[in-house]
Coordinates of C-alpha atoms in Angstrom, one line a residue:
X8 CA -0.1 -0.3 -0.5
X9 CA 2.3 2.7 -1.6
X10 CA 1.4 6.3 -1.1
X11 CA 0.3 8.2 -4.0
X12 CA 2.1 10.3 -5.5
X13 CA 1.2 13.3 -8.1
X14 CA 1.2 17.1 -8.1
X15 CA -2.4 16.3 -6.6
X16 CA -0.3 15.7 -2.9
X17 CA -1.6 16.6 -0.1
X18 CA 0.6 18.8 2.4
X19 CA 0.9 18.4 5.4
X20 CA -0.9 21.2 6.7
X21 CA -4.0 21.3 5.4
X22 CA -4.3 17.6 5.9
X23 CA -4.3 18.9 10.1
X24 CA -7.0 21.6 9.4
X25 CA -9.2 18.4 8.2
X26 CA -8.6 17.1 11.3
X27 CA -9.4 19.7 13.4
X28 CA -12.1 20.7 11.3
X29 CA -13.9 17.7 13.5
X30 CA -14.5 17.4 17.5
X31 CA -12.2 14.7 19.1
X32 CA -15.0 13.4 21.0
X33 CA -17.3 13.2 17.9
X34 CA -14.0 11.7 15.9
X35 CA -12.2 9.8 17.8
X36 CA -14.9 7.2 18.2
X37 CA -15.7 7.5 14.7
X38 CA -12.8 5.9 13.8
X39 CA -12.3 3.7 16.4
X40 CA -16.1 2.4 15.0
X41 CA -13.9 2.3 12.0
X42 CA -10.7 0.6 13.2
X43 CA -12.9 -2.1 14.9
X44 CA -14.9 -3.2 11.8
X45 CA -11.3 -3.6 9.3
X46 CA -9.5 -5.1 12.6
X47 CA -8.0 -8.0 10.2
X48 CA -5.3 -7.5 8.2
X49 CA -7.6 -8.8 5.0
X50 CA -10.7 -6.5 5.2
X51 CA -8.2 -3.4 4.6
X52 CA -7.7 -4.6 1.6
X53 CA -12.2 -4.0 1.5
X54 CA -12.6 -1.4 3.3
X55 CA -14.5 1.1 0.9
X56 CA -11.2 2.4 -1.2
X57 CA -8.5 0.9 0.7
X58 CA -8.2 4.0 2.6
X59 CA -8.7 2.5 6.4
X60 CA -5.7 1.5 7.1
X61 CA -4.3 1.3 10.4
X62 CA -2.1 3.8 10.2
X63 CA -4.0 6.0 8.5
X64 CA -6.3 5.4 11.5
X65 CA -3.5 6.0 13.9
X66 CA -2.3 9.2 12.4
X67 CA -6.3 11.1 12.6
X68 CA -6.7 9.7 15.6
X69 CA -3.3 11.9 16.8
X70 CA -3.7 14.6 14.6
X71 CA -6.9 15.0 16.8
X72 CA -5.7 14.0 20.4
X73 CA -2.8 16.8 20.1
X74 CA -4.6 19.2 18.0
X75 CA -8.3 18.9 18.3
X76 CA -10.8 21.2 20.9
X77 CA -14.6 20.5 21.6
X78 CA -15.6 23.9 20.3
X79 CA -15.9 22.1 16.8
X80 CA -18.0 20.9 13.9
X81 CA -19.5 17.0 14.5
X82 CA -18.2 14.4 12.1
X83 CA -19.3 10.9 9.4
X84 CA -18.4 8.4 8.0
X85 CA -18.0 10.7 5.3
X86 CA -15.7 13.2 6.6
X87 CA -13.7 10.2 8.3
X88 CA -13.3 9.2 4.7
X89 CA -12.4 11.9 3.2
X90 CA -10.1 12.5 6.1
X91 CA -8.6 9.0 5.6
X92 CA -8.1 9.5 1.8
X93 CA -5.5 13.1 2.1
X94 CA -3.7 11.4 4.7
X95 CA -2.6 8.9 1.2
X96 CA -2.8 11.7 -0.8
X97 CA 0.0 13.0 1.4
X98 CA 3.2 14.8 0.2
X99 CA 6.6 12.8 0.6
X100 CA 10.6 13.7 0.4
X101 CA 10.4 11.1 -2.4
X102 CA 8.0 13.9 -5.1
X103 CA 11.5 16.3 -4.4
X104 CA 14.0 14.3 -4.6
X105 CA 13.7 11.8 -6.4
X106 CA 15.2 12.7 -9.8
X107 CA 18.3 14.5 -8.6
X108 CA 19.3 11.6 -5.3
X109 CA 19.1 7.8 -6.2
X110 CA 18.7 7.2 -2.5
X111 CA 15.7 9.1 -2.1
X112 CA 13.6 5.6 -2.9
X113 CA 15.5 3.7 -0.6
X114 CA 14.5 6.4 2.2
X115 CA 11.1 6.8 1.2
X116 CA 11.1 3.0 1.1
X117 CA 12.8 2.7 4.2
X118 CA 9.9 5.2 5.9
X119 CA 7.1 4.0 4.3
X120 CA 7.4 0.0 5.1
X121 CA 7.9 1.3 9.6
X122 CA 4.8 3.2 9.4
X123 CA 2.8 0.3 7.8
X124 CA 5.1 -3.0 8.5
X125 CA 4.6 -2.6 11.8
X126 CA 1.1 -3.4 11.3
X127 CA 1.7 -6.4 10.2
X128 CA 3.6 -8.7 12.7
X129 CA 1.8 -11.6 13.4
X130 CA -0.2 -11.5 16.6
X131 CA -0.8 -14.7 17.8
X132 CA 3.6 -15.4 17.5
X133 CA 3.6 -11.9 19.0
X134 CA 1.7 -12.8 22.0
X135 CA 3.0 -16.4 22.1
X136 CA 6.4 -15.5 22.5
X137 CA 6.3 -13.1 25.4
X138 CA 6.4 -16.1 27.8
X139 CA 8.1 -18.6 25.8
X140 CA 10.9 -16.3 26.3
X141 CA 9.8 -14.4 29.3
X142 CA 9.3 -17.2 31.7
X143 CA 10.7 -20.5 29.7
X144 CA 13.6 -19.1 28.8
X145 CA 16.2 -19.6 30.9
X146 CA 19.4 -17.5 30.5
X147 CA 22.9 -17.5 30.5
X148 CA 23.9 -14.9 33.0
X149 CA 22.5 -13.6 36.7
X150 CA 19.5 -11.4 35.7
X151 CA 19.3 -7.6 37.8
X152 CA 16.0 -7.1 36.7
X153 CA 14.4 -10.3 35.1
X154 CA 14.2 -12.1 38.1
X155 CA 12.2 -13.3 40.9
X156 CA 9.0 -11.2 41.9
X157 CA 9.4 -8.9 38.7
X158 CA 5.8 -9.8 36.6
X159 CA 4.1 -7.9 39.7
X160 CA 6.8 -5.4 40.7
X161 CA 6.4 -4.4 36.7
X162 CA 3.4 -5.2 35.5
X163 CA 1.5 -5.7 38.2
X164 CA 0.2 -9.2 37.2
X165 CA 1.5 -12.1 36.1
X166 CA 2.7 -12.2 33.2
X167 CA -0.2 -15.4 31.8
X168 CA -2.7 -12.2 33.7
X169 CA -0.6 -9.0 31.7
X170 CA -1.3 -11.0 28.4
X171 CA -5.0 -12.4 29.2
X172 CA -5.9 -8.3 30.0
X173 CA -4.4 -7.3 26.4
X174 CA -5.9 -10.1 25.3
X175 CA -9.5 -8.9 26.8
X176 CA -9.0 -5.3 26.1
X177 CA -8.1 -6.6 22.2
X178 CA -11.6 -8.5 22.3
X179 CA -13.5 -6.2 24.1
X180 CA -12.2 -2.9 21.9
X181 CA -13.7 -4.8 18.1
X182 CA -16.7 -6.0 19.5
X183 CA -17.5 -2.5 21.1
X184 CA -16.7 -0.7 18.4
X185 CA -13.1 0.1 19.9
X186 CA -14.2 0.3 23.8
X187 CA -14.3 -1.5 27.2
X188 CA -16.1 -0.6 30.3
X189 CA -15.0 -1.7 33.3
X190 CA -18.1 -1.9 34.4
X191 CA -19.0 -4.4 32.2
X192 CA -17.3 -6.6 34.8
X193 CA -20.1 -6.9 36.7
X194 CA -21.8 -7.6 33.9
X195 CA -23.8 -11.4 33.8
X196 CA -21.8 -13.8 32.3
X197 CA -18.5 -11.6 33.4
X198 CA -17.7 -13.7 36.4
X199 CA -15.0 -15.8 35.0
X200 CA -13.4 -13.6 33.4
X201 CA -13.0 -12.6 36.9
X202 CA -12.0 -16.4 37.8
X203 CA -9.5 -16.4 36.1
X204 CA -8.1 -12.3 36.6
X205 CA -10.1 -11.2 39.6
X206 CA -11.3 -7.9 37.9
X207 CA -9.8 -5.7 40.7
X208 CA -6.2 -6.6 38.7
X209 CA -8.3 -6.2 35.2
X210 CA -8.9 -2.7 36.0
X211 CA -5.5 -1.3 37.8
X212 CA -3.2 -3.3 35.4
X213 CA -5.5 -1.6 32.5
X214 CA -5.2 1.5 34.1
X215 CA -1.4 1.4 34.7
X216 CA -0.5 0.4 31.6
X217 CA -3.2 1.4 29.0
X218 CA -4.4 4.4 29.9
X219 CA -4.3 8.1 28.9
X220 CA -6.1 11.2 28.8
X221 CA -5.6 13.8 26.9
X222 CA -4.0 16.2 28.5
X223 CA -1.0 13.2 29.1
X224 CA -0.9 12.4 25.5
X225 CA -0.9 16.0 24.0
X226 CA 3.5 16.7 26.5
X227 CA 4.1 13.4 25.5
X228 CA 3.3 13.2 21.2
X229 CA 5.0 17.3 22.0
X230 CA 8.4 15.2 23.3
X231 CA 7.8 12.6 20.5
X232 CA 7.7 15.0 17.6
X233 CA 11.3 16.0 17.3
X234 CA 11.3 17.0 13.9
X235 CA 10.7 20.5 12.7
X236 CA 10.2 18.8 9.2
X237 CA 6.7 18.4 8.4
X238 CA 6.2 15.8 5.5
X239 CA 8.2 13.2 7.9
X240 CA 5.8 14.3 11.1
X241 CA 3.7 11.1 10.4
X242 CA 6.8 8.9 10.7
X243 CA 7.1 10.0 15.2
X244 CA 6.4 7.5 17.3
X245 CA 2.7 8.0 18.4
X246 CA 2.0 8.3 21.7
X247 CA -1.5 5.2 21.7
X248 CA 1.5 2.7 21.0
X249 CA 2.6 3.0 24.2
X250 CA -1.1 3.5 26.2
X251 CA -4.2 2.7 23.2
X252 CA -6.9 3.9 25.0
X253 CA -7.5 7.2 26.3
X254 CA -10.5 8.4 29.3
X255 CA -13.0 11.4 28.9
X256 CA -14.8 10.7 25.2
X257 CA -17.9 8.4 25.8
X258 CA -18.6 5.6 28.9
X259 CA -15.6 3.8 29.6
X260 CA -12.4 4.0 27.6
X261 CA -12.0 4.0 24.2
X262 CA -9.2 2.7 22.3
X263 CA -8.7 4.7 18.2
X264 CA -6.9 1.8 16.7
X265 CA -8.1 -1.8 18.5
X266 CA -4.8 -2.4 16.2
X267 CA -2.2 -0.7 18.6
X268 CA -3.7 -3.0 22.7
X269 CA -1.9 -6.5 22.0
X270 CA 1.1 -5.1 20.5
X271 CA 1.9 -4.1 24.5
X272 CA 1.6 -7.4 25.6
X273 CA 4.7 -8.3 23.1
X274 CA 7.7 -9.1 24.7
X275 CA 8.8 -5.2 22.4
X276 CA 5.9 -4.0 24.0
X277 CA 7.0 -5.5 27.3
X278 CA 11.1 -4.5 27.1
X279 CA 9.8 -0.8 26.2
X280 CA 7.5 -0.8 29.5
X281 CA 11.1 -2.4 30.9
X282 CA 13.3 -0.1 30.0
X283 CA 11.4 3.1 30.9
X284 CA 11.3 2.0 34.8
X285 CA 14.9 1.0 34.9
X286 CA 17.1 1.8 32.8
X287 CA 19.8 -1.0 30.7
X288 CA 19.3 -2.9 33.0
X289 CA 16.3 -4.4 32.2
X290 CA 17.2 -4.2 28.1
X291 CA 20.4 -6.0 28.7
X292 CA 18.4 -8.6 30.7
X293 CA 15.9 -9.5 28.0
X294 CA 19.3 -8.8 25.4
X295 CA 20.1 -12.6 27.1
X296 CA 16.3 -13.8 27.5
X297 CA 16.8 -13.5 23.2
X298 CA 19.9 -14.7 22.5
X299 CA 19.3 -17.9 24.5
X300 CA 15.2 -17.6 22.6
X301 CA 16.8 -18.4 19.8
X302 CA 18.8 -21.2 21.0
X303 CA 15.5 -22.9 21.9
X304 CA 14.1 -22.1 18.5
X305 CA 16.9 -23.4 16.3
X306 CA 17.1 -27.1 18.3
X307 CA 13.5 -27.3 16.3
X308 CA 15.2 -27.7 12.8
X309 CA 15.3 -31.3 12.3
X310 CA 18.5 -32.8 11.6
X311 CA 21.1 -30.1 12.6
X312 CA 23.6 -29.7 15.2
X313 CA 23.1 -26.7 17.2
X314 CA 26.1 -24.7 19.0
X315 CA 25.9 -22.2 21.4
X316 CA 28.8 -20.2 21.1
X317 CA 32.3 -20.8 21.3
X318 CA 35.6 -19.4 23.2
X319 CA 39.2 -20.2 21.6
X320 CA 42.7 -18.6 21.8
X321 CA 44.1 -16.7 24.7
X322 CA 42.1 -14.0 24.9
X323 CA 39.1 -16.4 25.7
X324 CA 37.1 -14.5 22.4
X325 CA 34.0 -15.8 20.7
X326 CA 32.6 -16.5 18.3
X327 CA 28.8 -16.5 16.6
X328 CA 26.5 -17.0 18.9
X329 CA 24.7 -20.0 17.8
X330 CA 26.4 -22.1 15.1
X331 CA 24.0 -24.8 13.2
X332 CA 25.3 -27.5 11.1
X333 CA 23.4 -29.3 8.6
X334 CA 23.9 -31.6 6.1
X335 CA 23.7 -28.9 3.9
X336 CA 25.3 -26.2 5.2
X337 CA 27.2 -24.1 7.8
X338 CA 25.1 -21.1 9.7
X339 CA 26.8 -18.7 11.7
X340 CA 23.7 -17.2 13.7
X341 CA 24.0 -14.2 15.9
X342 CA 22.0 -12.4 17.4
X343 CA 21.1 -8.6 18.5
X344 CA 17.6 -7.6 20.1
X345 CA 17.9 -3.7 18.9
X346 CA 15.0 -1.9 17.5
X347 CA 15.0 0.8 14.2
X348 CA 15.6 3.9 16.0
X349 CA 14.2 6.7 14.7
X350 CA 16.8 8.0 12.4
X351 CA 15.4 4.9 10.4
X352 CA 12.1 5.0 10.9
X353 CA 12.6 8.8 9.8
X354 CA 15.5 8.0 7.4
X355 CA 17.3 10.6 8.2
X356 CA 21.1 11.7 7.3
X357 CA 21.7 9.6 10.4
X358 CA 20.9 7.0 9.3
X359 CA 23.3 4.4 8.2
X360 CA 25.5 5.3 11.2
X361 CA 22.8 3.9 13.2
X362 CA 22.1 0.8 11.6
X363 CA 26.0 0.1 11.2
X364 CA 26.2 1.0 15.1
X365 CA 22.9 -2.2 15.8
X366 CA 24.2 -4.3 12.8
X367 CA 27.3 -3.6 11.8
X368 CA 29.9 -6.0 14.8
X369 CA 26.8 -8.1 13.7
X370 CA 28.0 -8.9 10.1
X371 CA 32.3 -8.5 11.6
X372 CA 31.4 -11.2 14.3
X373 CA 29.5 -13.7 11.5
X374 CA 32.8 -13.1 8.6
X375 CA 35.3 -14.2 12.1
X376 CA 33.9 -16.8 13.1
X377 CA 33.7 -18.2 8.8
X378 CA 37.3 -17.3 8.6
X379 CA 38.1 -19.0 12.0
X380 CA 36.4 -22.7 10.5
X381 CA 38.3 -22.2 7.4
X382 CA 41.4 -21.4 8.7
X383 CA 40.9 -24.9 11.1
X384 CA 41.0 -23.3 14.3
X385 CA 41.3 -26.1 17.0
X386 CA 38.1 -25.0 18.8
X387 CA 36.0 -24.9 15.9
X388 CA 36.9 -28.8 14.7
X389 CA 34.4 -29.5 15.1
X390 CA 32.5 -27.8 13.1
X391 CA 32.4 -29.5 9.3
X392 CA 34.3 -27.1 6.1
X393 CA 32.7 -29.5 3.4
X394 CA 30.0 -27.4 3.1
X395 CA 29.0 -23.6 1.9
X396 CA 28.8 -21.2 5.0
X397 CA 26.0 -19.1 5.8
X398 CA 25.1 -16.0 7.9
X399 CA 22.1 -15.2 10.2
X400 CA 21.8 -12.2 12.2
X401 CA 18.0 -12.7 14.1
X402 CA 16.8 -9.2 15.7
X403 CA 14.1 -8.8 18.3
X404 CA 12.2 -6.1 15.6
X405 CA 12.3 -6.6 11.8
X406 CA 14.9 -3.9 10.1
X407 CA 13.2 -3.6 6.5
X408 CA 14.6 -4.3 3.2
X409 CA 17.6 -4.4 5.3
X410 CA 19.0 -7.0 2.6
X411 CA 17.9 -4.8 -0.2
X412 CA 20.3 -3.6 -2.7
X413 CA 18.5 0.2 -1.9
X414 CA 20.3 -0.9 2.2
X415 CA 23.0 -4.0 1.9
X416 CA 25.7 -1.2 0.2
X417 CA 25.6 0.7 3.6
X418 CA 26.5 -2.5 5.8
X419 CA 30.4 -4.8 5.9
X420 CA 31.0 -6.0 3.1
X421 CA 31.2 -10.0 4.3
X422 CA 32.9 -12.9 2.8
X423 CA 30.3 -15.2 3.2
X424 CA 26.4 -14.4 2.2
X425 CA 24.5 -12.6 4.7
X426 CA 21.1 -12.4 5.7
X427 CA 19.2 -10.1 7.8
X428 CA 15.9 -12.1 9.3
X429 CA 13.2 -11.1 12.6
X430 CA 12.5 -13.7 15.0
X431 CA 9.1 -14.4 13.5
X432 CA 10.8 -14.7 10.2
X433 CA 12.6 -17.9 11.9
X434 CA 10.2 -18.9 14.3
X435 CA 8.1 -19.7 10.8
X436 CA 11.4 -21.3 9.3
X437 CA 12.6 -23.4 11.6
X438 CA 9.3 -25.4 11.7
X439 CA 8.9 -26.5 7.6
X440 CA 8.5 -30.1 7.3
X441 CA 8.8 -30.6 3.7
X442 CA 12.0 -29.2 2.8
X443 CA 15.6 -29.1 3.8
X444 CA 16.1 -25.1 4.8
X445 CA 19.5 -26.1 4.5
X446 CA 18.7 -26.4 0.9
X447 CA 16.1 -23.4 1.3
X448 CA 18.8 -20.5 2.3
X449 CA 21.3 -22.2 -0.7
X450 CA 18.6 -22.4 -3.0
X451 CA 17.6 -18.8 -1.9
X452 CA 21.2 -17.3 -1.7
X453 CA 21.7 -18.0 -5.2
X454 CA 18.8 -16.6 -6.6
X455 CA 20.3 -12.6 -7.6
X456 CA 17.0 -11.1 -6.7
X457 CA 14.7 -13.3 -4.5
X458 CA 18.2 -13.2 -2.2
X459 CA 17.8 -9.5 -1.6
X460 CA 14.2 -10.0 -0.4
X461 CA 12.7 -11.3 3.4
X462 CA 13.6 -14.0 4.9
X463 CA 10.5 -15.0 4.3
X464 CA 9.7 -14.9 1.0
X465 CA 11.7 -17.7 0.8
X466 CA 9.3 -19.6 3.5
X467 CA 6.1 -19.2 1.5
X468 CA 3.9 -22.0 0.1
X469 CA 5.8 -24.8 2.5
X470 CA 4.6 -27.0 4.9
X471 CA 5.2 -26.3 8.5
X472 CA 5.1 -28.2 11.5
X473 CA 3.5 -26.6 15.1
X474 CA 6.3 -24.9 16.9
X475 CA 6.2 -26.3 20.0
X476 CA 8.2 -23.9 21.5
X477 CA 5.3 -21.4 20.7
X478 CA 2.7 -23.2 21.7
X479 CA 3.9 -24.0 24.7
X480 CA 4.1 -20.5 25.3
X481 CA 0.4 -20.1 24.4
X482 CA -1.0 -22.7 26.7
X483 CA 0.7 -20.9 29.9
X484 CA -2.4 -18.1 28.8
X485 CA -5.7 -18.3 30.8
X486 CA -8.2 -18.0 27.8
X487 CA -6.0 -19.2 24.8
X488 CA -8.9 -21.8 23.4
X489 CA -11.2 -18.9 23.9
X490 CA -9.0 -16.5 22.2
X491 CA -7.9 -18.4 19.3
X492 CA -11.7 -18.2 17.6
X493 CA -12.4 -14.8 18.9
X494 CA -9.7 -14.0 16.3
X495 CA -10.2 -16.0 13.4
X496 CA -6.0 -17.5 13.9
X497 CA -4.3 -20.6 14.5
X498 CA -2.6 -19.8 18.2
X499 CA 1.1 -19.4 17.2
X500 CA 3.2 -20.8 15.4
X501 CA 2.2 -20.9 11.8
X502 CA 0.6 -17.0 11.8
X503 CA 2.1 -15.7 8.9
X504 CA 3.3 -17.8 6.6

């Protein structure tokens, strides 16, 4: 869903003025109703003129909350469609740069993919991964924050309850036109919910982690929007990601964009909650668990030997995090618990420096380990040298188009093929059961075009087994079966493939 480009592009100030024409108390519920109606990815393409995308709805809600006031007009469906149409026609730097700047297309794609593809991550994998990684994986170092009792201290509930609350809020928003009313927990039938999670816990966790008000939102939005370039405004962080519900707009709580609710209970959402409270110590603990979690996923590969990092030499240096030996190739896996910063979201002049800061060392680590294997370094004697070597960098959050020719030359050169993939892609790759994964990776690398695509492209059309690690995480939640049926998806392991 690329943004339209042409002489009729809309100026951001005209779009903002169009949103501000309407009272937030009228426009926000209308946005919430539309978000609930088009909650599934397949429904976006069936919406009127394909305009009701979650990223467009999220920005309209942000502008209304940040800039609107109650001394404005009412709003109808035609008004919202006009707003969303204007959003799809907003000006972009690519309009002005593409004739004179060969990097303009790369910057355009980087911004657009970050804007849109974050809404397309498979939710069941995201939620199942939270328990699978944070409560069912053992780290290798002593934790400073993720110790016994951390869930109650940080989240105000167990992780299982926290994810269950996110599921409850999401289901309520979809079925009740964007609303969750705490008083509904007193309704007939709610006792079944409260038997799993006490009503007091649901309400306190919701208030603590999921809710904001207009004044706080405006303050958060002002801090988040650091750019003075109106063409980049919409790519800045939207505070609704941190607090997807707002109070003060009708009965109960209103979620203008229901798509943002489950992300709060994903490992990434919990990462931001933990770092806000504990700082880098929490990030380091989570990074250790993430590395161990990748090992658990790799061990799902059939007919593969998975080795942890190898310590070598007098200086006790370390290899890549995981070495996977299959009949077809040796796969060197480096794990990076990093996520794109605003410089990548906005494709600023600092983006190349930033992506190298976050991923550059991983490329070097893979190349160095490949050299050690080839040279016969004694500590690597058990790693075969009679087959190709490939590298895989696994990130906690997707780095969109990072393998493409538009970005790859900006990263270190390597002597072996290296692919960057997200954790969800790896979770799907390890469950392929109709072809050797090593062969698929070799075929992908041999194709000069396909090797520049996201790894998920190479997984399409293949049969998959269940992902036992994700299933175990999902099975720890209070209403796993009801949620799976309500969302109409497979509960973890196969979504998105």
